[in-house]
Amino acid sequence: MTPPRIWLDVPYAEKDQAKAAGARWDPAAKRWYAPRPGITALQRWAARPDVPDLLPGEDRSFGAGLFVDLVPSSCWFTNVRSCVDQRDWERLRRMITNRAGHRCEACGRGEDRTVQRWLEAHERWHYDEATGTQTLKRLICLCTDCHTATHMGLAQVNGKADRATAHLRAVTGMTAGQAGAHVNAAFSLWRSRSTRNWTLDLSILTDAGVTLTPPPERADRAAEAQRRLTEVQQVPPRATDLPPPTAPIRPRHEPRPGKQAPPPSSVQGSKWLPGRLQRWLADPRDTR
């Protein structure tokens, strides 16, 4: 009888260190493990208890479907991954992809290394205008293409807007006019929400025993945003960044093509950044 795997929680950034220390990769489980007990160098990655499939207070129906879902400028690049301990992020990522059946919850596709399509975690937020609180309500599994369409502001900055829009239309069945109106409405909502600072409520994570690291201070987020913007602008386009075919992709659990797409819940951008991003405030479609 084959002994059970001695699983490890290895953050992606530490995979080479873990491999050098003796860890092995299980491609089926998509997880690192110790080949035998007692390897002291691997103790730092000893597995913690699994995160429950339903986080305390999480609403799995909140923010269903594919839509432009961006974050107010006061929170730009301050996402859940940046607030969670790296090992706990690995536990969260594993739970999110497992409960989704290793499929995108918007378009239903799985990972495909040949076209650089991966499964990624995305946050769904609720904004309480009265209290100024941005509450995490749900974590959703999206493929790279759906995630890119969701973050349309960043897609514009790194030259992927055409691909993102084409994918948005393919999944939702929107016409070109409907997609344009949807994106404009999302940026309008972003401008409105970006006029104030928001307080993060991540209690669905802390109540599940997930360890948080303090997010960047508001005064430091501009520098972080500038650093990330520089990174994405320096990455040369790949063949996989070309617009995909326009044939509709049937959403996994969403309305068939032609039905009304869900309204946007938020928009991403940064009022701190000069030049290119400042022009967004006047016209989001200006990508000079």
CSV table of C-alpha atoms in Angstrom, one decimal:
chain,number,residue,atom,x,y,z
A,1,MET,CA,0.0,0.0,0.0
A,2,THR,CA,1.3,3.4,-1.0
A,3,PRO,CA,1.9,5.6,2.0
A,4,PRO,CA,0.0,8.9,2.0
A,5,ARG,CA,1.7,12.0,0.7
A,6,ILE,CA,3.5,14.3,3.1
A,7,TRP,CA,2.1,17.5,1.6
A,8,LEU,CA,3.8,20.9,1.9
A,9,ASP,CA,2.6,24.5,1.5
A,10,VAL,CA,5.2,26.0,-0.8
A,11,PRO,CA,4.6,29.6,-2.1
A,12,TYR,CA,5.4,29.9,-5.8
A,13,ALA,CA,8.3,32.3,-5.0
A,14,GLU,CA,10.0,29.6,-2.9
A,15,LYS,CA,9.5,26.6,-5.2
A,16,ASP,CA,13.2,26.5,-6.2
A,17,GLN,CA,14.3,26.6,-2.6
A,18,ALA,CA,11.9,23.8,-1.7
A,19,LYS,CA,13.0,21.7,-4.7
A,20,ALA,CA,16.7,22.1,-3.7
A,21,ALA,CA,15.8,21.0,-0.1
A,22,GLY,CA,14.3,17.8,-1.5
A,23,ALA,CA,10.6,18.6,-2.2
A,24,ARG,CA,8.9,16.8,-5.1
A,25,TRP,CA,6.1,18.1,-7.3
A,26,ASP,CA,2.8,16.1,-7.8
A,27,PRO,CA,1.5,17.3,-11.2
A,28,ALA,CA,-1.9,15.7,-10.6
A,29,ALA,CA,-2.5,17.4,-7.3
A,30,LYS,CA,-0.5,20.4,-8.4
A,31,ARG,CA,1.2,20.5,-5.0
A,32,TRP,CA,4.7,19.9,-3.5
A,33,TYR,CA,5.4,17.1,-1.1
A,34,ALA,CA,8.2,15.5,1.0
A,35,PRO,CA,9.4,12.2,-0.5
A,36,ARG,CA,9.9,10.8,3.0
A,37,PRO,CA,9.5,11.8,6.6
A,38,GLY,CA,12.2,13.5,8.6
A,39,ILE,CA,13.6,15.9,6.0
A,40,THR,CA,14.5,18.8,8.4
A,41,ALA,CA,15.1,21.3,5.6
A,42,LEU,CA,11.4,20.9,4.5
A,43,GLN,CA,9.9,21.6,7.9
A,44,ARG,CA,9.5,25.3,7.2
A,45,TRP,CA,6.9,24.3,4.5
A,46,ALA,CA,5.0,21.8,6.7
A,47,ALA,CA,1.3,21.8,5.6
A,48,ARG,CA,-1.2,23.8,7.7
A,49,PRO,CA,-4.8,22.7,7.9
A,50,ASP,CA,-6.8,23.2,4.7
A,51,VAL,CA,-8.9,26.3,4.4
A,52,PRO,CA,-12.6,25.5,4.5
A,53,ASP,CA,-14.3,25.4,1.1
A,54,LEU,CA,-16.8,28.0,2.3
A,55,LEU,CA,-15.1,30.9,4.1
A,56,PRO,CA,-17.0,32.2,7.2
A,57,GLY,CA,-19.5,34.8,5.9
A,58,GLU,CA,-18.6,34.2,2.2
A,59,ASP,CA,-21.4,34.7,-0.3
A,60,ARG,CA,-20.7,32.3,-3.3
A,61,SER,CA,-23.5,33.9,-5.3
A,62,PHE,CA,-22.1,37.5,-5.0
A,63,GLY,CA,-20.7,38.9,-8.2
A,64,ALA,CA,-21.4,36.0,-10.5
A,65,GLY,CA,-20.3,36.0,-14.1
A,66,LEU,CA,-17.8,38.0,-16.1
A,67,PHE,CA,-17.8,41.8,-16.0
A,68,VAL,CA,-15.3,44.6,-15.6
A,69,ASP,CA,-14.6,44.5,-11.9
A,70,LEU,CA,-12.0,47.1,-10.8
A,71,VAL,CA,-10.8,48.6,-7.6
A,72,PRO,CA,-10.9,52.3,-6.6
A,73,SER,CA,-7.6,54.1,-7.0
A,74,SER,CA,-7.1,54.4,-3.3
A,75,CYS,CA,-6.8,50.6,-3.2
A,76,TRP,CA,-5.0,50.0,-6.5
A,77,PHE,CA,-2.7,46.9,-6.3
A,78,THR,CA,-3.8,46.4,-2.7
A,79,ASN,CA,-5.5,43.1,-3.4
A,80,VAL,CA,-6.0,40.0,-1.2
A,81,ARG,CA,-2.8,38.4,-2.3
A,82,SER,CA,-0.8,41.4,-1.1
A,83,CYS,CA,-2.5,41.2,2.3
A,84,VAL,CA,-2.1,37.5,3.0
A,85,ASP,CA,0.9,35.6,4.3
A,86,GLN,CA,2.5,33.8,1.3
A,87,ARG,CA,2.0,30.3,2.7
A,88,ASP,CA,-1.6,31.1,3.6
A,89,TRP,CA,-2.1,32.4,0.1
A,90,GLU,CA,-1.0,29.0,-1.3
A,91,ARG,CA,-3.7,27.4,1.0
A,92,LEU,CA,-6.3,29.8,-0.3
A,93,ARG,CA,-5.3,29.4,-4.0
A,94,ARG,CA,-5.5,25.6,-3.6
A,95,MET,CA,-9.0,25.8,-2.0
A,96,ILE,CA,-10.3,28.2,-4.6
A,97,THR,CA,-9.2,26.1,-7.6
A,98,ASN,CA,-10.2,22.8,-6.0
A,99,ARG,CA,-13.7,23.9,-5.2
A,100,ALA,CA,-14.1,25.3,-8.7
A,101,GLY,CA,-13.2,21.8,-10.1
A,102,HIS,CA,-10.1,23.3,-11.7
A,103,ARG,CA,-12.2,25.3,-14.1
A,104,CYS,CA,-12.8,29.0,-14.6
A,105,GLU,CA,-16.0,30.0,-12.8
A,106,ALA,CA,-16.8,32.5,-15.6
A,107,CYS,CA,-16.1,30.7,-18.9
A,108,GLY,CA,-15.7,27.1,-17.7
A,109,ARG,CA,-12.2,26.5,-19.2
A,110,GLY,CA,-9.3,24.9,-17.5
A,111,GLU,CA,-5.6,25.7,-17.6
A,112,ASP,CA,-3.7,25.3,-20.9
A,113,ARG,CA,0.1,25.7,-20.7
A,114,THR,CA,0.3,25.9,-24.5
A,115,VAL,CA,-1.5,29.2,-24.6
A,116,GLN,CA,-0.4,30.5,-21.2
A,117,ARG,CA,-3.8,30.2,-19.7
A,118,TRP,CA,-3.8,29.7,-15.9
A,119,LEU,CA,-6.3,29.7,-13.1
A,120,GLU,CA,-6.1,32.7,-10.8
A,121,ALA,CA,-8.0,34.0,-7.7
A,122,HIS,CA,-10.0,37.2,-7.9
A,123,GLU,CA,-11.8,39.1,-5.2
A,124,ARG,CA,-15.4,40.2,-5.2
A,125,TRP,CA,-15.9,43.3,-3.0
A,126,HIS,CA,-18.9,45.0,-1.5
A,127,TYR,CA,-18.7,48.8,-1.0
A,128,ASP,CA,-20.6,50.4,1.8
A,129,GLU,CA,-20.9,54.0,0.9
A,130,ALA,CA,-22.2,55.0,4.3
A,131,THR,CA,-19.2,53.6,6.3
A,132,GLY,CA,-16.6,53.8,3.6
A,133,THR,CA,-15.9,50.1,4.0
A,134,GLN,CA,-14.7,47.8,1.2
A,135,THR,CA,-15.7,44.2,2.4
A,136,LEU,CA,-14.4,41.0,0.8
A,137,LYS,CA,-17.5,39.0,0.1
A,138,ARG,CA,-16.2,36.2,-2.2
A,139,LEU,CA,-13.1,34.7,-3.8
A,140,ILE,CA,-13.7,33.4,-7.3
A,141,CYS,CA,-11.5,31.3,-9.7
A,142,LEU,CA,-10.9,32.9,-13.0
A,143,CYS,CA,-8.8,32.0,-16.0
A,144,THR,CA,-6.1,34.3,-17.2
A,145,ASP,CA,-8.3,35.6,-20.1
A,146,CYS,CA,-11.3,36.3,-17.8
A,147,HIS,CA,-9.1,37.9,-15.2
A,148,THR,CA,-7.6,40.2,-17.8
A,149,ALA,CA,-11.0,41.2,-19.0
A,150,THR,CA,-12.1,41.8,-15.4
A,151,HIS,CA,-9.1,44.2,-14.8
A,152,MET,CA,-9.8,46.3,-17.9
A,153,GLY,CA,-7.8,49.3,-16.6
A,154,LEU,CA,-4.6,47.3,-16.3
A,155,ALA,CA,-5.4,45.6,-19.7
A,156,GLN,CA,-5.4,49.1,-21.3
A,157,VAL,CA,-2.0,49.9,-19.7
A,158,ASN,CA,-0.2,46.8,-20.8
A,159,GLY,CA,-1.7,46.8,-24.3
A,160,LYS,CA,-4.2,43.9,-23.9
A,161,ALA,CA,-7.5,45.9,-24.1
A,162,ASP,CA,-8.5,44.6,-27.5
A,163,ARG,CA,-7.9,41.0,-26.4
A,164,ALA,CA,-9.7,41.6,-23.1
A,165,THR,CA,-12.7,43.2,-24.8
A,166,ALA,CA,-12.9,40.4,-27.4
A,167,HIS,CA,-12.9,37.8,-24.6
A,168,LEU,CA,-15.5,39.7,-22.6
A,169,ARG,CA,-17.8,39.7,-25.7
A,170,ALA,CA,-17.1,36.0,-26.4
A,171,VAL,CA,-18.1,34.9,-22.9
A,172,THR,CA,-21.1,37.2,-22.3
A,173,GLY,CA,-22.5,37.5,-25.8
A,174,MET,CA,-22.3,41.3,-25.7
A,175,THR,CA,-22.4,43.3,-28.9
A,176,ALA,CA,-19.6,45.8,-29.5
A,177,GLY,CA,-21.9,48.6,-28.4
A,178,GLN,CA,-22.9,46.8,-25.3
A,179,ALA,CA,-19.3,46.0,-24.4
A,180,GLY,CA,-18.4,49.7,-24.9
A,181,ALA,CA,-21.2,50.9,-22.7
A,182,HIS,CA,-20.4,48.3,-20.0
A,183,VAL,CA,-16.7,49.4,-19.9
A,184,ASN,CA,-17.7,53.1,-19.8
A,185,ALA,CA,-20.1,52.5,-17.0
A,186,ALA,CA,-17.4,50.6,-15.1
A,187,PHE,CA,-15.0,53.5,-15.4
A,188,SER,CA,-17.7,56.0,-14.4
A,189,LEU,CA,-18.3,53.9,-11.2
A,190,TRP,CA,-14.5,53.8,-10.6
A,191,ARG,CA,-14.2,57.6,-10.8
A,192,SER,CA,-17.0,58.0,-8.3
A,193,ARG,CA,-15.5,55.5,-5.8
A,194,SER,CA,-12.0,56.8,-6.3
A,195,THR,CA,-12.9,60.1,-4.7
A,196,ARG,CA,-12.7,58.6,-1.3
A,197,ASN,CA,-10.4,56.3,0.7
A,198,TRP,CA,-11.8,52.8,1.7
A,199,THR,CA,-11.2,50.7,4.8
A,200,LEU,CA,-10.6,47.0,4.0
A,201,ASP,CA,-12.7,44.4,5.8
A,202,LEU,CA,-11.1,41.0,5.3
A,203,SER,CA,-12.9,39.2,8.1
A,204,ILE,CA,-13.9,36.2,6.0
A,205,LEU,CA,-10.2,35.4,5.9
A,206,THR,CA,-9.3,36.2,9.5
A,207,ASP,CA,-12.3,34.3,10.7
A,208,ALA,CA,-11.0,31.3,8.8
A,209,GLY,CA,-7.6,31.5,10.5
A,210,VAL,CA,-5.8,33.1,7.5
A,211,THR,CA,-2.8,35.2,8.5
A,212,LEU,CA,-2.7,38.7,7.1
A,213,THR,CA,0.2,41.0,6.5
A,214,PRO,CA,-0.4,44.7,6.8
A,215,PRO,CA,-1.3,46.3,3.4
A,216,PRO,CA,0.8,49.2,2.2
A,217,GLU,CA,0.0,52.5,3.8
A,218,ARG,CA,-2.1,54.8,1.5
A,219,ALA,CA,0.9,57.1,1.1
A,220,ASP,CA,3.0,54.1,-0.1
A,221,ARG,CA,0.6,52.8,-2.6
A,222,ALA,CA,1.5,55.3,-5.2
A,223,ALA,CA,5.1,54.1,-5.3
A,224,GLU,CA,3.9,50.5,-5.5
A,225,ALA,CA,1.5,51.3,-8.3
A,226,GLN,CA,4.3,53.1,-10.2
A,227,ARG,CA,6.6,50.1,-9.8
A,228,ARG,CA,4.0,47.6,-11.0
A,229,LEU,CA,3.0,49.8,-13.9
A,230,THR,CA,6.7,50.0,-15.0
A,231,GLU,CA,6.9,46.2,-14.8
A,232,VAL,CA,3.9,45.6,-17.1
A,233,GLN,CA,5.0,48.2,-19.6
A,234,GLN,CA,8.4,46.6,-19.9
A,235,VAL,CA,7.0,43.2,-20.7
A,236,PRO,CA,7.0,42.6,-24.6
A,237,PRO,CA,3.8,41.4,-26.1
A,238,ARG,CA,3.5,37.6,-26.7
A,239,ALA,CA,1.7,35.8,-29.4
A,240,THR,CA,-0.8,34.8,-26.8
A,241,ASP,CA,-1.7,38.5,-26.2
A,242,LEU,CA,-3.3,38.7,-29.7
A,243,PRO,CA,-7.1,39.0,-29.7
A,244,PRO,CA,-8.7,35.6,-29.5
A,245,PRO,CA,-11.3,34.3,-31.9
A,246,THR,CA,-14.7,35.9,-31.6
A,247,ALA,CA,-16.7,32.7,-31.5
A,248,PRO,CA,-18.8,32.7,-28.3
A,249,ILE,CA,-17.6,30.8,-25.3
A,250,ARG,CA,-20.5,29.5,-23.3
A,251,PRO,CA,-20.3,30.6,-19.7
A,252,ARG,CA,-20.2,27.8,-17.1
A,253,HIS,CA,-23.1,29.0,-15.0
A,254,GLU,CA,-24.1,32.3,-16.6
A,255,PRO,CA,-26.8,33.5,-19.0
A,256,ARG,CA,-26.7,32.4,-22.6
A,257,PRO,CA,-25.4,34.9,-25.3
A,258,GLY,CA,-27.8,37.8,-25.8
A,259,LYS,CA,-29.0,38.1,-22.3
A,260,GLN,CA,-28.1,41.1,-20.1
A,261,ALA,CA,-24.7,40.9,-18.6
A,262,PRO,CA,-24.3,41.8,-14.9
A,263,PRO,CA,-23.5,45.4,-14.1
A,264,PRO,CA,-19.9,46.3,-13.1
A,265,SER,CA,-19.2,46.4,-9.4
A,266,SER,CA,-16.0,48.4,-9.3
A,267,VAL,CA,-13.3,49.9,-11.5
A,268,GLN,CA,-9.5,49.9,-11.3
A,269,GLY,CA,-7.0,52.7,-11.9
A,270,SER,CA,-4.8,55.1,-10.0
A,271,LYS,CA,-5.2,58.9,-9.7
A,272,TRP,CA,-1.6,59.1,-8.4
A,273,LEU,CA,0.1,58.1,-11.5
A,274,PRO,CA,1.2,60.7,-14.1
A,275,GLY,CA,0.8,60.9,-17.8
A,276,ARG,CA,-0.9,57.9,-19.3
A,277,LEU,CA,-3.1,57.0,-16.3
A,278,GLN,CA,-4.0,60.6,-15.6
A,279,ARG,CA,-5.5,60.7,-19.1
A,280,TRP,CA,-7.8,57.8,-18.0
A,281,LEU,CA,-9.6,60.1,-15.6
A,282,ALA,CA,-10.6,62.3,-18.5
A,283,ASP,CA,-11.2,59.5,-21.0
A,284,PRO,CA,-10.6,55.8,-20.1
A,285,ARG,CA,-10.3,54.9,-23.8
A,286,ASP,CA,-7.3,57.3,-24.2
A,287,THR,CA,-4.3,54.9,-24.2
A,288,ARG,CA,-1.7,57.2,-25.7
